[in-house]
mmCIF file of C-alpha atoms in Angstrom:
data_model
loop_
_atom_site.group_PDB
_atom_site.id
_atom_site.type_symbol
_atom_site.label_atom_id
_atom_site.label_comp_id
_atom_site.label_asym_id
_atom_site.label_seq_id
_atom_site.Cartn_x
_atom_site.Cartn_y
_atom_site.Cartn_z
ATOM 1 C CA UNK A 183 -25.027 -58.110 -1.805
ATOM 2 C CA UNK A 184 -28.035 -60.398 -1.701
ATOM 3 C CA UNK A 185 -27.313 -64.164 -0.525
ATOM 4 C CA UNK A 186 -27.979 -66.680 -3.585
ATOM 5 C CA UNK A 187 -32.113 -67.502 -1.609
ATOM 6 C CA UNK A 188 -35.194 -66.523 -4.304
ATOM 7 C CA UNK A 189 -36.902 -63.879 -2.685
ATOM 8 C CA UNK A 190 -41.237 -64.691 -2.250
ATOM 9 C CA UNK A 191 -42.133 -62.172 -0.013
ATOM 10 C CA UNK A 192 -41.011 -58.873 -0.402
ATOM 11 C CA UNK A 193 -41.944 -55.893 2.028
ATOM 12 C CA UNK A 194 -41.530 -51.984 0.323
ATOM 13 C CA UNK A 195 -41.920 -49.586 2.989
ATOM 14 C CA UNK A 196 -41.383 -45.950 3.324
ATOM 15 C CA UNK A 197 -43.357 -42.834 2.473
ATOM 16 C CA UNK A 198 -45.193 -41.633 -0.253
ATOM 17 C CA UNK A 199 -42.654 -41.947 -2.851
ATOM 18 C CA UNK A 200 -43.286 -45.919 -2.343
ATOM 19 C CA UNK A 201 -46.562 -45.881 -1.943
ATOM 20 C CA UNK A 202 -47.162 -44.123 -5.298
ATOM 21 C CA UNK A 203 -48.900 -41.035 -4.673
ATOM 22 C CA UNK A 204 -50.455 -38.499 -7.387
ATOM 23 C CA UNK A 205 -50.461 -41.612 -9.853
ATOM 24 C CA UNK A 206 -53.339 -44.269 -10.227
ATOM 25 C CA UNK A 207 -53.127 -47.615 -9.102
ATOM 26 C CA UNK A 208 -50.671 -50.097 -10.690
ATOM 27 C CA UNK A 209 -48.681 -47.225 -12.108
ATOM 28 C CA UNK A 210 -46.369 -46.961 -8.767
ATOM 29 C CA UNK A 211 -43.211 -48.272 -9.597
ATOM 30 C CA UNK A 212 -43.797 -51.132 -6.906
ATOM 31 C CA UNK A 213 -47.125 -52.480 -8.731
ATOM 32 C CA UNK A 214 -44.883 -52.058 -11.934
ATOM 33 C CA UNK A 215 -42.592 -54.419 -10.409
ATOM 34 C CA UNK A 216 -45.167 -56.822 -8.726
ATOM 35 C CA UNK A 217 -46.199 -57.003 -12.702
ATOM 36 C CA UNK A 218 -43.195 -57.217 -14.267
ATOM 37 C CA UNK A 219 -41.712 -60.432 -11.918
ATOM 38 C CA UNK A 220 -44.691 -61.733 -11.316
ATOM 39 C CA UNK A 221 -45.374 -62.223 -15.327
ATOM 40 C CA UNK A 222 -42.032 -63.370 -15.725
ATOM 41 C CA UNK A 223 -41.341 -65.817 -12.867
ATOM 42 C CA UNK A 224 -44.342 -67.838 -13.314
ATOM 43 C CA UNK A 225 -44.099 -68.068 -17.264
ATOM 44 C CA UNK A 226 -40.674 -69.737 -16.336
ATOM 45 C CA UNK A 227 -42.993 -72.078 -13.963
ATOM 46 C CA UNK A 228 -42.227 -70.112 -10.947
ATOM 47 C CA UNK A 229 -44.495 -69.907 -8.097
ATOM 48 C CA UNK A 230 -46.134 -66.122 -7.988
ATOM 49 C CA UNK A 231 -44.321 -63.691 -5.998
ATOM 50 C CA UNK A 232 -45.455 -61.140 -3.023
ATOM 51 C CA UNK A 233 -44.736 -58.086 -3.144
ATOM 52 C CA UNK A 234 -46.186 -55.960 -0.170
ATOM 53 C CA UNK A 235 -46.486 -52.047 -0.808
ATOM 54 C CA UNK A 236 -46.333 -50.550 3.154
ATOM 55 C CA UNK A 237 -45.419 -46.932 1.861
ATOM 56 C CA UNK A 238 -47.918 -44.366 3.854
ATOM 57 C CA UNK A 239 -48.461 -41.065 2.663
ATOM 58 C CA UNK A 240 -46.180 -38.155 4.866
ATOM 59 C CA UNK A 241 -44.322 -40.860 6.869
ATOM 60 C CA UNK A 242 -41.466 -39.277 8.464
ATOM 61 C CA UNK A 243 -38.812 -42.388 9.254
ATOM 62 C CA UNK A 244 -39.767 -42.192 12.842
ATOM 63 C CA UNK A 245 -43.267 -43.049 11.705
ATOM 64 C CA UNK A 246 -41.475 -46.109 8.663
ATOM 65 C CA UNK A 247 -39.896 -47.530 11.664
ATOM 66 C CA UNK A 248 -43.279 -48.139 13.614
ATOM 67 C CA UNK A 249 -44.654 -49.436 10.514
ATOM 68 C CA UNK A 250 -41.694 -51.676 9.857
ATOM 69 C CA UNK A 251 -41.539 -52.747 13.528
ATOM 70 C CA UNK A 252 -45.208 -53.523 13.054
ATOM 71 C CA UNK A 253 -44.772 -55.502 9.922
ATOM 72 C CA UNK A 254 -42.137 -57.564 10.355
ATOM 73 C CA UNK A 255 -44.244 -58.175 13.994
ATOM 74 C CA UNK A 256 -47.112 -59.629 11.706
ATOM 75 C CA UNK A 257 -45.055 -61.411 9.377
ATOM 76 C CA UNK A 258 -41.759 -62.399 7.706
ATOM 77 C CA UNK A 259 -40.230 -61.395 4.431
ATOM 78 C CA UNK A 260 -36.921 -62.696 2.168
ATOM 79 C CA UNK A 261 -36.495 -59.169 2.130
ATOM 80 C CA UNK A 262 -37.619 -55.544 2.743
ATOM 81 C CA UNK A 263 -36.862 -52.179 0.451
ATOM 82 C CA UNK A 264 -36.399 -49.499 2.550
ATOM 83 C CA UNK A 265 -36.903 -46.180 1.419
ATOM 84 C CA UNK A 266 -37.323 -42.601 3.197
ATOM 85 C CA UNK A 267 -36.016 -39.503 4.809
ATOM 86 C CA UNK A 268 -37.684 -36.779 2.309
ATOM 87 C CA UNK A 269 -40.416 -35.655 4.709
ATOM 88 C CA UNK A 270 -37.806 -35.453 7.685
ATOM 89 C CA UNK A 271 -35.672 -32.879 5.032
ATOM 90 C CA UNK A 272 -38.118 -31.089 4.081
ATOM 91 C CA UNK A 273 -39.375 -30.077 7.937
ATOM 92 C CA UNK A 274 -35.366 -29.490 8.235
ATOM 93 C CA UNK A 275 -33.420 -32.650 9.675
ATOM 94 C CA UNK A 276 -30.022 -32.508 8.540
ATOM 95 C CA UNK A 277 -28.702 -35.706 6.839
ATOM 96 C CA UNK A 278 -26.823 -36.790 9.536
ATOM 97 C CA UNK A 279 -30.555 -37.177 11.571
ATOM 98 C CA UNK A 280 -31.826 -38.737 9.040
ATOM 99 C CA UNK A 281 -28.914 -41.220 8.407
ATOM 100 C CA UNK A 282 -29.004 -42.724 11.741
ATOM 101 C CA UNK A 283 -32.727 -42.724 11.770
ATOM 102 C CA UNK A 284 -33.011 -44.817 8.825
ATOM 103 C CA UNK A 285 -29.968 -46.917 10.293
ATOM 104 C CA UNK A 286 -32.310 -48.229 13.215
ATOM 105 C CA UNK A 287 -34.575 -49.353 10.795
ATOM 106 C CA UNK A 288 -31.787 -51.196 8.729
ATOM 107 C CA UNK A 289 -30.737 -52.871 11.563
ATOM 108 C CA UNK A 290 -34.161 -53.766 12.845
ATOM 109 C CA UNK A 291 -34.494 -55.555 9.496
ATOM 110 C CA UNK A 292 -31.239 -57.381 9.802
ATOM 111 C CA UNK A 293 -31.981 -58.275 12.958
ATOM 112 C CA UNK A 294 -35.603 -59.918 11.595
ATOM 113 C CA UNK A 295 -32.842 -61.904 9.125
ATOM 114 C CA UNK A 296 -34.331 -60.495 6.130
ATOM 115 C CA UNK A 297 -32.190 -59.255 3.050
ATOM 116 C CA UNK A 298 -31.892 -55.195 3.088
ATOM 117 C CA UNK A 299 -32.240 -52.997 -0.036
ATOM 118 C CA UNK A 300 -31.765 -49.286 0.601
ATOM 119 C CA UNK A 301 -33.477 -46.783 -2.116
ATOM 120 C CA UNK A 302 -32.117 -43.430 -2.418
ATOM 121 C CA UNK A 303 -34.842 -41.182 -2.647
ATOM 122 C CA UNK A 304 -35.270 -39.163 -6.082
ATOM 123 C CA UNK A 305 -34.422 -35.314 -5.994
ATOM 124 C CA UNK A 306 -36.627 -32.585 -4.477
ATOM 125 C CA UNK A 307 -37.785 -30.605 -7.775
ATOM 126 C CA UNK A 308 -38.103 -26.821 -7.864
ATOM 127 C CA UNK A 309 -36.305 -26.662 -4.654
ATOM 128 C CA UNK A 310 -36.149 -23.011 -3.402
ATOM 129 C CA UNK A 311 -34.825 -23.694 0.398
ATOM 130 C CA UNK A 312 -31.816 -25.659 -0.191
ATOM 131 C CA UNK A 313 -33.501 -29.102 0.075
ATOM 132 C CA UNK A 314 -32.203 -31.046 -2.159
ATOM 133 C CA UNK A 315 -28.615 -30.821 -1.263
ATOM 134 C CA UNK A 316 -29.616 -32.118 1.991
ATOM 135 C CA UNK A 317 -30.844 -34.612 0.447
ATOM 136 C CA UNK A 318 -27.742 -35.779 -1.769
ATOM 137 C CA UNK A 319 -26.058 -35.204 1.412
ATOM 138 C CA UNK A 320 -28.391 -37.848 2.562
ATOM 139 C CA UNK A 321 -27.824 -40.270 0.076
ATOM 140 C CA UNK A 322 -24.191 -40.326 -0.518
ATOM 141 C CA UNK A 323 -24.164 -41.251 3.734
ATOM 142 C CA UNK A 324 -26.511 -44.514 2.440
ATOM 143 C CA UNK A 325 -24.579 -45.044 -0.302
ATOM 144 C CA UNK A 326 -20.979 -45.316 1.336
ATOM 145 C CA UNK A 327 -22.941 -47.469 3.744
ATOM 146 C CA UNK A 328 -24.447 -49.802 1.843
ATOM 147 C CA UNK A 329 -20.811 -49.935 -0.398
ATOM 148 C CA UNK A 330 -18.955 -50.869 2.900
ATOM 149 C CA UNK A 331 -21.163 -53.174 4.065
ATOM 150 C CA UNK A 332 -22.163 -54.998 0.747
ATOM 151 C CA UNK A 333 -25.493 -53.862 0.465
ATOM 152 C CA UNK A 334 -27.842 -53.716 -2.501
ATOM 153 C CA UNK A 335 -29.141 -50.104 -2.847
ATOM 154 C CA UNK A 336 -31.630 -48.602 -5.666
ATOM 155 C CA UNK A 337 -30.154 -45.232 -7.147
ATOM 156 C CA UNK A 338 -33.357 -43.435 -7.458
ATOM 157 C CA UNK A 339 -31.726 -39.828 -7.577
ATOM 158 C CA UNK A 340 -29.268 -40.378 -10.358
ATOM 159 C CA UNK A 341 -32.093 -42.129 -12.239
ATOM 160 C CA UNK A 342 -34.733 -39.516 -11.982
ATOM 161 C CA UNK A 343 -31.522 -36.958 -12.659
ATOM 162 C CA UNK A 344 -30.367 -38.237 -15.375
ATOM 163 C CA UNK A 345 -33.797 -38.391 -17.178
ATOM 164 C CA UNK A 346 -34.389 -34.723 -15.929
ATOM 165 C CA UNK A 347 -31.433 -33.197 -17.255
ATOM 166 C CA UNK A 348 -32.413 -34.670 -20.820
ATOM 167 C CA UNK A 349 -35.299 -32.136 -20.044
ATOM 168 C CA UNK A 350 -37.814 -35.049 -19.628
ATOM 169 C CA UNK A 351 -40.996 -33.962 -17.477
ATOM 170 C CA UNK A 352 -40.798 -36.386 -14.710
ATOM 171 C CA UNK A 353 -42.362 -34.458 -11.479
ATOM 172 C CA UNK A 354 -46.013 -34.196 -11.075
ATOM 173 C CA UNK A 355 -45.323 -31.999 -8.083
ATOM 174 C CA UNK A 356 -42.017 -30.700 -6.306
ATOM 175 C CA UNK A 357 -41.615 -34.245 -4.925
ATOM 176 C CA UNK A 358 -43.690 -36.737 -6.568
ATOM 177 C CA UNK A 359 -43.068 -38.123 -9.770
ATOM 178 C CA UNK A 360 -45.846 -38.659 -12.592
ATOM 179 C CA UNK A 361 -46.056 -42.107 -14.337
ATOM 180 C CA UNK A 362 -42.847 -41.407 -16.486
ATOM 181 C CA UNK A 363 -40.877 -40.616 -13.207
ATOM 182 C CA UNK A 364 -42.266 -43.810 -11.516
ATOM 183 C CA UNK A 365 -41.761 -45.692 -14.797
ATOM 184 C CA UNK A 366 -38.204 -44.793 -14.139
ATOM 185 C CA UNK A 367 -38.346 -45.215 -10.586
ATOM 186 C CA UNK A 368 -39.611 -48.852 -11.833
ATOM 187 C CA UNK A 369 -36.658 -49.462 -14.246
ATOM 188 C CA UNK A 370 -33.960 -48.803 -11.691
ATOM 189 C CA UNK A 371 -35.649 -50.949 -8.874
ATOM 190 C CA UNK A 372 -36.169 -53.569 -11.460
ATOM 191 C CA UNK A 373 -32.378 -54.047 -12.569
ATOM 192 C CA UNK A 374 -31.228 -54.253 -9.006
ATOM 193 C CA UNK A 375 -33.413 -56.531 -7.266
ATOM 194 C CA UNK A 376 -33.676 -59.195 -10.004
ATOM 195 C CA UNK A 377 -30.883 -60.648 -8.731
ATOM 196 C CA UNK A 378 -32.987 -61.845 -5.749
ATOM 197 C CA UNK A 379 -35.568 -63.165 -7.996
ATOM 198 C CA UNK A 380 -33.624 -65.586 -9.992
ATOM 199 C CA UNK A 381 -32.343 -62.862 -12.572
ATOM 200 C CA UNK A 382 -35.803 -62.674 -14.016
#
């Protein structure tokens, strides 16, 4: 889990799903959150918090890990959300790939001494080629990590599942949510990194 420090400076990174495509700006689930603590820590007389969005459009987690490397180069954060792995799956790494890809940039972070939260990416809609089991193949390796090692981790899939099989329109493509979907997206983030900003 997260030590007992406030988080200020927050870095997202990953690919699309982070940065918010196919919605407009502010309705990403990361601006939702830059909102939702930012209007609550500083009406408790909290000092505003940053929260950097570094998610790139396509990035395959080769590519997250340059950006990463390059960001935590250029400056420090409490902490850095993690997030990626769908564009590798869907140009056919298996999940084991993509599981120790992502690991390099987990320990990268750790090594920068910043707190690590790992988001399991949400599920691959309208999936024809077999995707998406890669995928939860995918996630449940990140999950049993970040169980063993006492990680914080952001259930995107089951969120974003659940809300689907209650026949909720959440995709706005086969991969990228629409507002609802981020909205969701927002809600699970939000109730597992509020712990690292005073329980706000």
């Amino acid at each position: 889990m997260a030590d007992k420090k406030t988080w200020q400076r927050v870095l997202f990174i990953g690919d699309s799903l982070t940065r918010g495509y196919d919605v407009p700006y502010g309705k990403g689930w990361v601006e939702l959150l830059q909102a939702h603590f930012e209007k609550n820590i500083t009406a408790n007389g909290g000092s505003k918090p940053m929260l950097v969005n570094a998610g790139v459009d396509g990035a395959t987690l080769q590519a997250i890990y340059n950006n990463l490397e390059r960001a935590l180069h250029e400056a420090s954060y409490d902490a850095v959300v993690i997030m990626g792995g769908t564009n590798d799956i869907l140009h056919g790494r298996n999940a084991e790939d993509c599981y120790f890809s992502l690991m390099r940039s987990v320990h990268h972070i750790q090594k920068a001494g910043s707190d690590v939260i790992i988001g399991l990416a949400p599920q691959i809609d309208c999936d024809l080629d077999g995707d998406d089991a890669v995928l939860v193949d995918y996630n449940e390796r990140l999950r049993t990590y970040c169980e063993e090692q006492g990680l914080l981790y952001i259930d995107f899939y089951k969120k974003i599942a659940e809300a689907d099989y209650r026949g909720e329109i959440l995709y706005a493509g086969d991969v990228h949510p629409n507002e609802l979907g981020y909205h969701y997206m927002y809600e699970a983030a939000r109730d597992v990194l509020k712990s690292g900003f005073g329980g706000m």
